[in-house]
Coordinates of C-alpha atoms and ligand atoms in Angstrom, one line a residue:
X64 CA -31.5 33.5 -4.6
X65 CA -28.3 33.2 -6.7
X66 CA -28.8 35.1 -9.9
X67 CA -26.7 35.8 -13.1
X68 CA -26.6 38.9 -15.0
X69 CA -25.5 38.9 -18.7
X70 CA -25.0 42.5 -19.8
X71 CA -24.3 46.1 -17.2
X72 CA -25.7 48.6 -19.5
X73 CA -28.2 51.1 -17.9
X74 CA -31.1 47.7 -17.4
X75 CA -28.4 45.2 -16.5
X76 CA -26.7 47.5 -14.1
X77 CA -29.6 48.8 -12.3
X78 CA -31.0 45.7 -12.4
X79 CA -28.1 43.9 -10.6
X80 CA -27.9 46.2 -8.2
X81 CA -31.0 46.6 -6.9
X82 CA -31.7 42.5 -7.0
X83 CA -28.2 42.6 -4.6
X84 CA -30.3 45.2 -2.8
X85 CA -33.1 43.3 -1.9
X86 CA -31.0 40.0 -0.7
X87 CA -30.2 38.0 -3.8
X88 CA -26.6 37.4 -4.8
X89 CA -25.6 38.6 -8.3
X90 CA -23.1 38.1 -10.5
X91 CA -23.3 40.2 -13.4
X92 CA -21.2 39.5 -16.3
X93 CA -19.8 42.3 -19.2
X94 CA -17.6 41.7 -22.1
X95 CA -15.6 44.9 -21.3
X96 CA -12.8 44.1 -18.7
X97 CA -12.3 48.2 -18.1
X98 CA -16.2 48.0 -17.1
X99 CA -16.1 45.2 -15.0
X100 CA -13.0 46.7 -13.2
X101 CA -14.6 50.2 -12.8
X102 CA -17.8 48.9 -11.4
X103 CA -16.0 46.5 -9.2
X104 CA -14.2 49.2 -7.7
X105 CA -17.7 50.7 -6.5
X106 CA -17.5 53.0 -9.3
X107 CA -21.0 53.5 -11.5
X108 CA -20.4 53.5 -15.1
X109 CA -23.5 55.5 -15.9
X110 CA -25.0 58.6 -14.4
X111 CA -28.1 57.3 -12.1
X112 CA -29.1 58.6 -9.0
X113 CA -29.0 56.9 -5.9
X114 CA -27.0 54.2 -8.0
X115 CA -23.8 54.6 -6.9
X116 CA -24.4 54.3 -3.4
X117 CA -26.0 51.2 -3.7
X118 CA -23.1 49.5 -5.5
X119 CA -20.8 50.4 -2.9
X120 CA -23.1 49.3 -0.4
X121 CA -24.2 46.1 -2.0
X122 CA -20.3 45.1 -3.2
X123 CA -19.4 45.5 0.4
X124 CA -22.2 43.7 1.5
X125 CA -20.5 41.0 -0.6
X126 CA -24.0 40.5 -2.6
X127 CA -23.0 41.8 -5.8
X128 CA -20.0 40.6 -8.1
X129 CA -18.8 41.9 -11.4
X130 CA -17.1 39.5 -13.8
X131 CA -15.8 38.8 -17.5
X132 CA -16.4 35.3 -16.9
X133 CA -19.9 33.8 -18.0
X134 CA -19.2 30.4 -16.0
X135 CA -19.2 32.6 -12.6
X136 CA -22.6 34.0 -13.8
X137 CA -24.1 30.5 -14.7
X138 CA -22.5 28.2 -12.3
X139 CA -24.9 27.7 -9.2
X140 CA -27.4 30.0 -10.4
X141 CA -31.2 29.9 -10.1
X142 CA -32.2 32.8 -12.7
X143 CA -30.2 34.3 -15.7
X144 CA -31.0 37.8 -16.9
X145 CA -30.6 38.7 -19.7
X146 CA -30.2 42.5 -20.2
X147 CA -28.1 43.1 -23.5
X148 CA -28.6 45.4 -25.8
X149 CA -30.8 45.2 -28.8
X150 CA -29.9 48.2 -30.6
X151 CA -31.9 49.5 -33.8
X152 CA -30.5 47.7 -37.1
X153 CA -31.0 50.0 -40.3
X154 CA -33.8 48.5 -41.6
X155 CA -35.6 49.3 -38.0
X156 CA -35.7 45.7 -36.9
X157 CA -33.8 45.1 -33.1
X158 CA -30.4 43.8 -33.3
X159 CA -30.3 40.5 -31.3
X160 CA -26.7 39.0 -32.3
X161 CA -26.0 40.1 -28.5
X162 CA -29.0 38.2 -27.4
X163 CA -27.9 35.5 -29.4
X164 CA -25.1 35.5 -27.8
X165 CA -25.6 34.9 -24.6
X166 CA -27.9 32.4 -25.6
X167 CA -25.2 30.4 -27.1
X168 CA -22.8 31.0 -24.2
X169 CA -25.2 29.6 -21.7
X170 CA -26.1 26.7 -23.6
X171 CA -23.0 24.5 -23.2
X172 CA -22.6 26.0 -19.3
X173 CA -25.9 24.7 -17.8
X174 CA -25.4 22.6 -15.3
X175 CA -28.9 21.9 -13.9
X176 CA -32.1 23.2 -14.5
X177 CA -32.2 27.5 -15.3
X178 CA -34.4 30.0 -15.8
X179 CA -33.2 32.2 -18.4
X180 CA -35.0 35.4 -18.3
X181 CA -35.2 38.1 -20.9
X182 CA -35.0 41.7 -19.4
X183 CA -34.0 43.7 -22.4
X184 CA -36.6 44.5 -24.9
X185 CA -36.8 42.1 -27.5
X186 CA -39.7 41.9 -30.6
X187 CA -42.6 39.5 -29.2
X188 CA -41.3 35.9 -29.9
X189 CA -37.5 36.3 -29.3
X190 CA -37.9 33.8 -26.4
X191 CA -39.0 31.2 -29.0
X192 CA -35.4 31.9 -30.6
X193 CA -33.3 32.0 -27.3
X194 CA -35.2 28.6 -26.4
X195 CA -34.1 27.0 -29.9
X196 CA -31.0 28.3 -29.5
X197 CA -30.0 26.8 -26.2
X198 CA -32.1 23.5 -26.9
X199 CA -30.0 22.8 -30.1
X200 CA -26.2 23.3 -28.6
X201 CA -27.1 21.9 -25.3
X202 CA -29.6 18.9 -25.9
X203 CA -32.7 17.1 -25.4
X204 CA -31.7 16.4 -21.6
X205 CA -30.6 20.1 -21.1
X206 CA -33.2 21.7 -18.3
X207 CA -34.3 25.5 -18.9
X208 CA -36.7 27.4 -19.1
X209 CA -37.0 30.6 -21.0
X210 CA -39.3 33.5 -19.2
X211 CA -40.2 37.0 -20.2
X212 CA -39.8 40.0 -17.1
X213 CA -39.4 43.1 -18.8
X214 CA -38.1 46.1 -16.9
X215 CA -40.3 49.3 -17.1
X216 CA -37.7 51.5 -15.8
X217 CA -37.0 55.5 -16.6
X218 CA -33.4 56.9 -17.0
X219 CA -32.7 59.1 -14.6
X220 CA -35.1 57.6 -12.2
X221 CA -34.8 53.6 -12.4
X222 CA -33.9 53.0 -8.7
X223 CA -37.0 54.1 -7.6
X224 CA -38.9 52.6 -10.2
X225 CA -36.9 49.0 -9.8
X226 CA -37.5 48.9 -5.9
X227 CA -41.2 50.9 -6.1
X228 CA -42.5 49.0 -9.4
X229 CA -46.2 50.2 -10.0
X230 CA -46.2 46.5 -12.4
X231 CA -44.7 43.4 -12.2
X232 CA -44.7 41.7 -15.7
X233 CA -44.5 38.0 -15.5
X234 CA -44.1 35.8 -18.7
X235 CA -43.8 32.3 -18.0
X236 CA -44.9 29.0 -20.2
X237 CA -44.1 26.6 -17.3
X238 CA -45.4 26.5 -13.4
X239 CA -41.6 26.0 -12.3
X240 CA -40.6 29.0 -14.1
X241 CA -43.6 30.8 -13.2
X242 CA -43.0 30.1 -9.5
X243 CA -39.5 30.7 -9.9
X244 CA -40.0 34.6 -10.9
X245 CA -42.7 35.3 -8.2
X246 CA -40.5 33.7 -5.4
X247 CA -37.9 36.3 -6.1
X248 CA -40.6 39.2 -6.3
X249 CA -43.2 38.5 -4.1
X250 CA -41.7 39.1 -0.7
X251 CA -40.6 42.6 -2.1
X252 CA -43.3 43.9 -3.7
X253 CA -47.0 44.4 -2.8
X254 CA -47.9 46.2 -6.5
X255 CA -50.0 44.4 -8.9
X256 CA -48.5 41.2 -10.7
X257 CA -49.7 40.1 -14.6
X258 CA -49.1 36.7 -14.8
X259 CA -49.1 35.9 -18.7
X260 CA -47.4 33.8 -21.4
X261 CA -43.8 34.8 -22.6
X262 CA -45.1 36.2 -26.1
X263 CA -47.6 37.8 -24.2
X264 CA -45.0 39.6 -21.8
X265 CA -42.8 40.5 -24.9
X266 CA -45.3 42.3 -26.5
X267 CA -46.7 44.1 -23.3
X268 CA -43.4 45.7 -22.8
X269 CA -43.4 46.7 -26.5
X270 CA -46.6 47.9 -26.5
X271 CA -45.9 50.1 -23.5
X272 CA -43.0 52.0 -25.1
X273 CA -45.6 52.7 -28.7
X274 CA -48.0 53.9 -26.5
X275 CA -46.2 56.0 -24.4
X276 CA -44.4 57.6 -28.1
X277 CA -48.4 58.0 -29.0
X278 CA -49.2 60.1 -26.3
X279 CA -46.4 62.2 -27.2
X280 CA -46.6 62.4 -30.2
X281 CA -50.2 63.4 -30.1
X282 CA -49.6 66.1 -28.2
X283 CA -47.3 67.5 -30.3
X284 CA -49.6 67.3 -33.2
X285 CA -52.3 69.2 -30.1
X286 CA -49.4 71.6 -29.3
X287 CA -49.0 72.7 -33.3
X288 CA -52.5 74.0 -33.1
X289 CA -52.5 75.3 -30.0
X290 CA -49.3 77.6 -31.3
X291 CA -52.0 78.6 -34.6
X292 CA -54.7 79.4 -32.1
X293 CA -52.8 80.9 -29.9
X294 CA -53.5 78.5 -27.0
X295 CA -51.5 77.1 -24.3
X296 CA -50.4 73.7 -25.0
X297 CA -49.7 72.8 -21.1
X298 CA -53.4 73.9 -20.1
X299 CA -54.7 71.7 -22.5
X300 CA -52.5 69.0 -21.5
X301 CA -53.7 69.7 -17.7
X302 CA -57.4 70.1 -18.6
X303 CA -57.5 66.6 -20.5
X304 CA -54.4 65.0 -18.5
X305 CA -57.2 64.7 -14.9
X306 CA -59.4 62.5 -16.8
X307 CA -58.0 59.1 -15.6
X308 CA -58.8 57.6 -18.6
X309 CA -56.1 60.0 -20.0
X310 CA -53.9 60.7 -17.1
X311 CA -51.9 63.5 -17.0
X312 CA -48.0 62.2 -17.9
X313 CA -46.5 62.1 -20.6
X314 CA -48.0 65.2 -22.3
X315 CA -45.3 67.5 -21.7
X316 CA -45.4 68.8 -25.6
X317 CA -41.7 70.1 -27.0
X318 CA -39.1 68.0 -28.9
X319 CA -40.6 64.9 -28.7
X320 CA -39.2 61.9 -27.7
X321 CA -35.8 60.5 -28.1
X322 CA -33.5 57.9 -26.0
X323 CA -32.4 54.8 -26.5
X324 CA -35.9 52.8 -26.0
X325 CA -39.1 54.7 -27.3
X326 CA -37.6 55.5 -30.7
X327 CA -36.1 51.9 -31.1
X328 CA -38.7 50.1 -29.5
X329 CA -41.3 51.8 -32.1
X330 CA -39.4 51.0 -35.1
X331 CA -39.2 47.0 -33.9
X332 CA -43.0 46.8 -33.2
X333 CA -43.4 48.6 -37.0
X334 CA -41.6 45.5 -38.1
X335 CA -43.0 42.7 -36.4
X336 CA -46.4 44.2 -37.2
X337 CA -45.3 44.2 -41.0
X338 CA -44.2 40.7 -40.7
X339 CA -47.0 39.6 -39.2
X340 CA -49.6 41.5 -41.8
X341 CA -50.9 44.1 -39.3
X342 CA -51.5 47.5 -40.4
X343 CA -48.5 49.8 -38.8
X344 CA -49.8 53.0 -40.2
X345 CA -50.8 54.5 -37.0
X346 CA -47.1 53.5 -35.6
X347 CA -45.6 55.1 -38.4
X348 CA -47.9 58.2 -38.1
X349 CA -46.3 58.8 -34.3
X350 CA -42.7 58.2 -35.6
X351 CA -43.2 60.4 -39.0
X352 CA -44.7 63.1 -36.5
X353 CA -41.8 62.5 -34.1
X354 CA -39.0 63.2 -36.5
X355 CA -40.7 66.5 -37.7
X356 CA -40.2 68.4 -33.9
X357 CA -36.4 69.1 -34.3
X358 CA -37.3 70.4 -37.8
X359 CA -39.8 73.0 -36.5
X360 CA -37.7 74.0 -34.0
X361 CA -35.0 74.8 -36.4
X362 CA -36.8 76.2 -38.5
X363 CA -38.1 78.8 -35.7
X364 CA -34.3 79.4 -34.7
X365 CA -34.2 80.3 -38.6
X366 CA -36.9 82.8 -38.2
X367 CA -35.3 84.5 -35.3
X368 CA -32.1 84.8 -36.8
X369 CA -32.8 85.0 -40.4
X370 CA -28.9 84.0 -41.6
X371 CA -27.5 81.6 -39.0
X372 CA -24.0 81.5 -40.5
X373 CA -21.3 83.4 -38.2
X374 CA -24.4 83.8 -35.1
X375 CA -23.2 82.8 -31.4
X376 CA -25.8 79.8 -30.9
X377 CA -26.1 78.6 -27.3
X378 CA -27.5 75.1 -27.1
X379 CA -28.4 74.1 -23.2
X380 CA -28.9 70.3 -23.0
X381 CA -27.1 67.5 -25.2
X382 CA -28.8 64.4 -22.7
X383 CA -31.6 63.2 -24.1
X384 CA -33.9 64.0 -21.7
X385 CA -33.1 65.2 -17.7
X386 CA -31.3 63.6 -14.5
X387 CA -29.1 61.6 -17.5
X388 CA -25.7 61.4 -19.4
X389 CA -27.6 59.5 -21.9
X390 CA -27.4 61.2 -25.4
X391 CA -28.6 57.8 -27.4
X392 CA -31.2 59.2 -29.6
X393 CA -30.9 63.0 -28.3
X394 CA -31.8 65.9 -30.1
X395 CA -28.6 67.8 -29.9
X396 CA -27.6 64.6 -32.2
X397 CA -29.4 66.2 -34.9
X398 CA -29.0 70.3 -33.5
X399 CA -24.9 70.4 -33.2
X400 CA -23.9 68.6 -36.5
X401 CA -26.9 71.0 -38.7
X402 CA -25.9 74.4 -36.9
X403 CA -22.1 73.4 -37.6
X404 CA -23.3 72.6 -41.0
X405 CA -24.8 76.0 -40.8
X406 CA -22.2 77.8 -40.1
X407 CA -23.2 79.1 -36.3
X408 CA -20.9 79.4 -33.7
X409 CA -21.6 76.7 -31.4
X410 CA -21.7 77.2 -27.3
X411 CA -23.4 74.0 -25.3
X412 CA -23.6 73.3 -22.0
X413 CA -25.2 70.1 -20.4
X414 CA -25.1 69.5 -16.7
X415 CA -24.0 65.6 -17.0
X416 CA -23.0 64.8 -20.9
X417 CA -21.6 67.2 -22.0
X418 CA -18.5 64.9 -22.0
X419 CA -20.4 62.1 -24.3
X420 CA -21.0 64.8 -27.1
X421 CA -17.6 66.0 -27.2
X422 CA -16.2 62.4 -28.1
X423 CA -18.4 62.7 -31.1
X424 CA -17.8 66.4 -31.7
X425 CA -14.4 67.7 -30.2
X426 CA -14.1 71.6 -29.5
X427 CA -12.8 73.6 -32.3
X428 CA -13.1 77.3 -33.4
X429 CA -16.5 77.0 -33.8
X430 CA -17.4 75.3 -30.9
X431 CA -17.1 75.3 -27.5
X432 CA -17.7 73.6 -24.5
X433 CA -19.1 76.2 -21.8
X434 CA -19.3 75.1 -18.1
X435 CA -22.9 76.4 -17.2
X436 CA -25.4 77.8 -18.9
X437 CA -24.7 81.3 -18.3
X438 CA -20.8 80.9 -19.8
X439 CA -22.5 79.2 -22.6
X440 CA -25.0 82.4 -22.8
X441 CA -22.0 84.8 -23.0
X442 CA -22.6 86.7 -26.3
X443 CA -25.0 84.4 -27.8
X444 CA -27.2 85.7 -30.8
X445 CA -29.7 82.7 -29.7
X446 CA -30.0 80.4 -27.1
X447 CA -31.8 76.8 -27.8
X448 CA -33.0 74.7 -24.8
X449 CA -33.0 71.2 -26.2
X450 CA -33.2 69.3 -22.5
X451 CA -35.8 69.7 -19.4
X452 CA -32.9 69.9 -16.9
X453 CA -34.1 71.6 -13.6
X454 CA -31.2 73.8 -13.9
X455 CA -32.1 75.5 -16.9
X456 CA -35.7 76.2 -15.3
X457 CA -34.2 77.9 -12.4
X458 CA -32.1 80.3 -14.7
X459 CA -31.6 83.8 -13.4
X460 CA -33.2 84.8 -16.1
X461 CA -32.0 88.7 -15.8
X462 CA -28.7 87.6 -16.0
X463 CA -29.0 85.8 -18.5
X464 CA -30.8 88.4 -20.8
X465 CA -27.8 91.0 -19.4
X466 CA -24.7 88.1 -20.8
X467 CA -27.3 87.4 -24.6
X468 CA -25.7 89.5 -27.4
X469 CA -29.6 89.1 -28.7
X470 CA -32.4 87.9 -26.3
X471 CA -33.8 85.3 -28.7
X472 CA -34.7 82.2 -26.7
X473 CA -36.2 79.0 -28.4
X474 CA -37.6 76.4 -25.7
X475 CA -37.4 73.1 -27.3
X476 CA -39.1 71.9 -23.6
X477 CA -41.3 74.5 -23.0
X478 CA -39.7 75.0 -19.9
X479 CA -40.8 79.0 -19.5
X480 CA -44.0 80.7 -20.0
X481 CA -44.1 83.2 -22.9
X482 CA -45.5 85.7 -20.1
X483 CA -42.4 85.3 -17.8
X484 CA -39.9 85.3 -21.0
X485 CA -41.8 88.5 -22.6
X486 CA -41.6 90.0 -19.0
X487 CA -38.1 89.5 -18.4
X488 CA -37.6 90.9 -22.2
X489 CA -36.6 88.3 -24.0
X490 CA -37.9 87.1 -27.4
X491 CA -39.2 83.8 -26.7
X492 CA -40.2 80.4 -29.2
X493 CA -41.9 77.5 -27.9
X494 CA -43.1 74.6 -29.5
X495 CA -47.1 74.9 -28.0
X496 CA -47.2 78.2 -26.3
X497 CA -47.2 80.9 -29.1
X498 CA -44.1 82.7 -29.7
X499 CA -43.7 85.8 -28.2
X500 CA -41.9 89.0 -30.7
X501 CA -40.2 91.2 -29.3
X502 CA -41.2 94.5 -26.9
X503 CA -40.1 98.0 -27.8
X504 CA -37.4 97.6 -25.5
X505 CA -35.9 94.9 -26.2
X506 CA -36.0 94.8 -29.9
X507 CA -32.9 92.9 -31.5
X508 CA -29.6 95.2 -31.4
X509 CA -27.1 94.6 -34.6
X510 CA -25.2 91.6 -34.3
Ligands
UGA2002 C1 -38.7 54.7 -21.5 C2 -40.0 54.3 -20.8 O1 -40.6 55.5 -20.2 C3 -39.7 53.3 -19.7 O2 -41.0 52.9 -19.1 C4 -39.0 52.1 -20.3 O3 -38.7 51.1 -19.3 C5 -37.8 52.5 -21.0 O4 -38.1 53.5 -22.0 C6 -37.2 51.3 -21.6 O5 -37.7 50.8 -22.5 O6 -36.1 50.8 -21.0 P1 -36.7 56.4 -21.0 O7 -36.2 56.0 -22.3 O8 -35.8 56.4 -19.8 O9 -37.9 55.4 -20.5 O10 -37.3 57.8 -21.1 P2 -38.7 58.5 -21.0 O11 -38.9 59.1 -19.6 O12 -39.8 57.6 -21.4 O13 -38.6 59.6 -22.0 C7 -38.4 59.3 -23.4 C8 -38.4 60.6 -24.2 O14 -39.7 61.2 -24.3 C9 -37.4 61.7 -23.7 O15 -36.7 62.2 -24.8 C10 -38.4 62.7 -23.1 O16 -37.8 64.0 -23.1 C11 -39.6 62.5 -24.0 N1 -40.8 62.9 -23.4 C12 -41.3 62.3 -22.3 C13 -41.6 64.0 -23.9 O17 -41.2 64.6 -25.0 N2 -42.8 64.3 -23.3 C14 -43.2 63.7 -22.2 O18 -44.3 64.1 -21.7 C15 -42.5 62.7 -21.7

């Protein structure tokens, strides 16, 4: 099939590329000339894996276009995507002028029947907007459809989760757009396929996102108690987690969560269930309990150090979660500007975003850019782990302990056991397993 792409964010682009991947022309359209002439030249704009290759592979292949120019997106196509952003406004409602926006662009382009397909998440009846939108600057004699096939992929791994879908979500009013939508999947993809209506699709994919910030979130409340009672939050995450009514993901307890969907997404359900009378008091509860988790954790750094101003912090991990350069809605959003604020001497290290956060926060005297954990390490009062990287994991911990001015650690992912952190002599805070004071040998030296 011949499909258009209307945005190459992190959806947009991995959805264009992995549609190119599995036969279909694209022709994905951005705003940004210096995007569209990066990714044209095989080079990925965000940090993905197995993304890059596929671009190459797929621009090569001569199955996958980047353009400025909406025509070339439109013109000939059988399906338009639409994967723009719909950032958070400050009231908590999704943004849609971008959505819109595209809406208005087709509208005046069709030429012949489309499908015009939301990707991005968008409140539950956003397709009725798109549809009035097109219908009133194109015409009663204008043929489209508008569909709803939201994307359920993960930063970090949404290749896999693109071409190895465990859901297809179809939202379709009409049989041609219905057939439309499982004539592109079906020869893929053997996994299970909910055929619904639009609003209904909408709302599945907004749904999915609360429910996934529930579980967290209702962890974390789990993992508070296990730190009073002096129980391991992960064992009681594993013991519940192989009931399959529970499942075991998505109960890793620690920071909660952040990003640039589960946050957002939670705040736009809030408001369409506001406007449409619902009780959101259970939504708000998992976002009220979301924003406390970077306050306890600073509040156990403040415990560990008593006075923070003039201490060598280490922060490892500005992404907002692992395998990313994302740091939309990441905690070290909230860490770096309150220990600068505090005074500390700031030393972070992130394997892939490092880059992103020193945009927003250039390196001065009191803070520095380290390239690897252990250079970060050097001479550090405290060290905060505020990402699940692999990396920080498989720390030498020794070493580490040797470089530490102090061996305070506080595991904002409960990456290490307190066992294995009180063994290798470090004082160790967790958000679920207990913290761990020191041992006679390695109480704190003067700073
Ligand atoms: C999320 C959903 O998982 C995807 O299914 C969805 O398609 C996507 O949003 C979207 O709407 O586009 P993503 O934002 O990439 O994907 O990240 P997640 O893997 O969901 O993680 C979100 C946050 O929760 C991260 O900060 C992560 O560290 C945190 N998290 C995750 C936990 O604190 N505990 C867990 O057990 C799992």
């Amino acid at each position: 099939m011949r499909l258009g792409i209307f945005g190459t964010g992190y959806a947009g682009l991995v959805t264009s590329v992995c549609l190119a991947e599995l036969g279909h022309t694209v022709t994905a359209v951005d705003k940004d000339p210096d995007i569209v002439a990066t990714l044209s030249q095989g080079q990925s704009t965000i940090h993905e894996p197995g993304l890059p290759e596929l671009l190459v592979n797929n621009i090569k292949a001569g199955r996958l276009k980047f353009t400025t120019r909406s025509e070339d997106a439109i013109a000939g196509s059988d399906i338009i995507f639409v994967c723009v952003g719909t950032p958070p406004r400050s009231d908590g409602r999704a943004d849609l002028c971008q959505v819109e926006e595209v809406a208005r662009t087709i509208a005046p382009l069709l030429d012949g029947y489309k499908l015009v397909v939301e990707k991005s998440t968008v409140p539950a009846r956003t397709a009725r907007w798109i549809s009035w939108t097109i219908r009133r600057l194109a015409g009663p004699e204008a043929e489209f459809d508008v569909a709803s096939n939201p994307e359920f992929l993960r930063e970090g791994t949404a290749v896999r989760d693109f071409l190895q879908p465990d859901r297809i979500v179809i939202g379709a009013d009409s049989g041609r757009a219905r057939s439309l939508l499982l004539d592109l999947y079906r020869p893929n993809f053997d996994c299970p396929i909910v055929l619904t209506s639009v609003t209904t699709a909408e709302l599945i994919k907004q749904t999915a996102n609360a429910f996934l910030a529930a579980k967290i979130s209702f962890i974390n409340v789990m993992s508070d108690l296990c730190e009073t009672l002096g129980v391991d939050v992960a064992t009681v995450a594993r013991g519940i987690g192989l009931d399959p009514r529970i499942g075991g993901q998505f109960l890793n307890a620690g920071l909660g969560f952040g990003g640039s969907c589960l946050p957002k997404d939670l705040s736009a359900l809030i408001k369409v269930a506001e406007e449409n009378g619902v009780d959101s008091g259970m939504l708000k509860e998992v976002q009220r309990i979301n924003s406390a988790r970077v306050e306890r954790l600073l509040s156990k750094l403040e415990t560990a150090l008593w006075v923070v101003r003039h201490k060598v912090v280490a922060v490892l991990g500005v992404a907002f979660k692992a395998n990313t350069d994302d740091i939309r809605g990441a905690t070290s959003l909230t860490v770096v500007p309150w220990l600068r604020a505090a005074g500390a001497n700031l030393r972070v290290y992130d394997p892939a975003a490092m880059q992103k956060l020193e945009a927003l926060y250039p390196p001065d005297d009191h803070l520095m850019y380290a390239q690897s954990a252990c250079e970060a390490a050097r001479g550090a009062h405290a060290l905060v782990i505020l990402t699940d990287w692999d990396e920080f994991r498989s720390l030498d911990l020794e070493r580490l302990r040797s470089l530490m001015r102090t061996p305070i650690v506080i595991d904002g992912r409960n990456l290490f056991t307190p066992a294995k952190m009180q063994a290798a002599g470090f004082e160790y805070y967790s958000l679920g397993h207990g913290d761990v004071a020191p041992s006679v040998e390695t109480q704190r030296i003067a700073p």
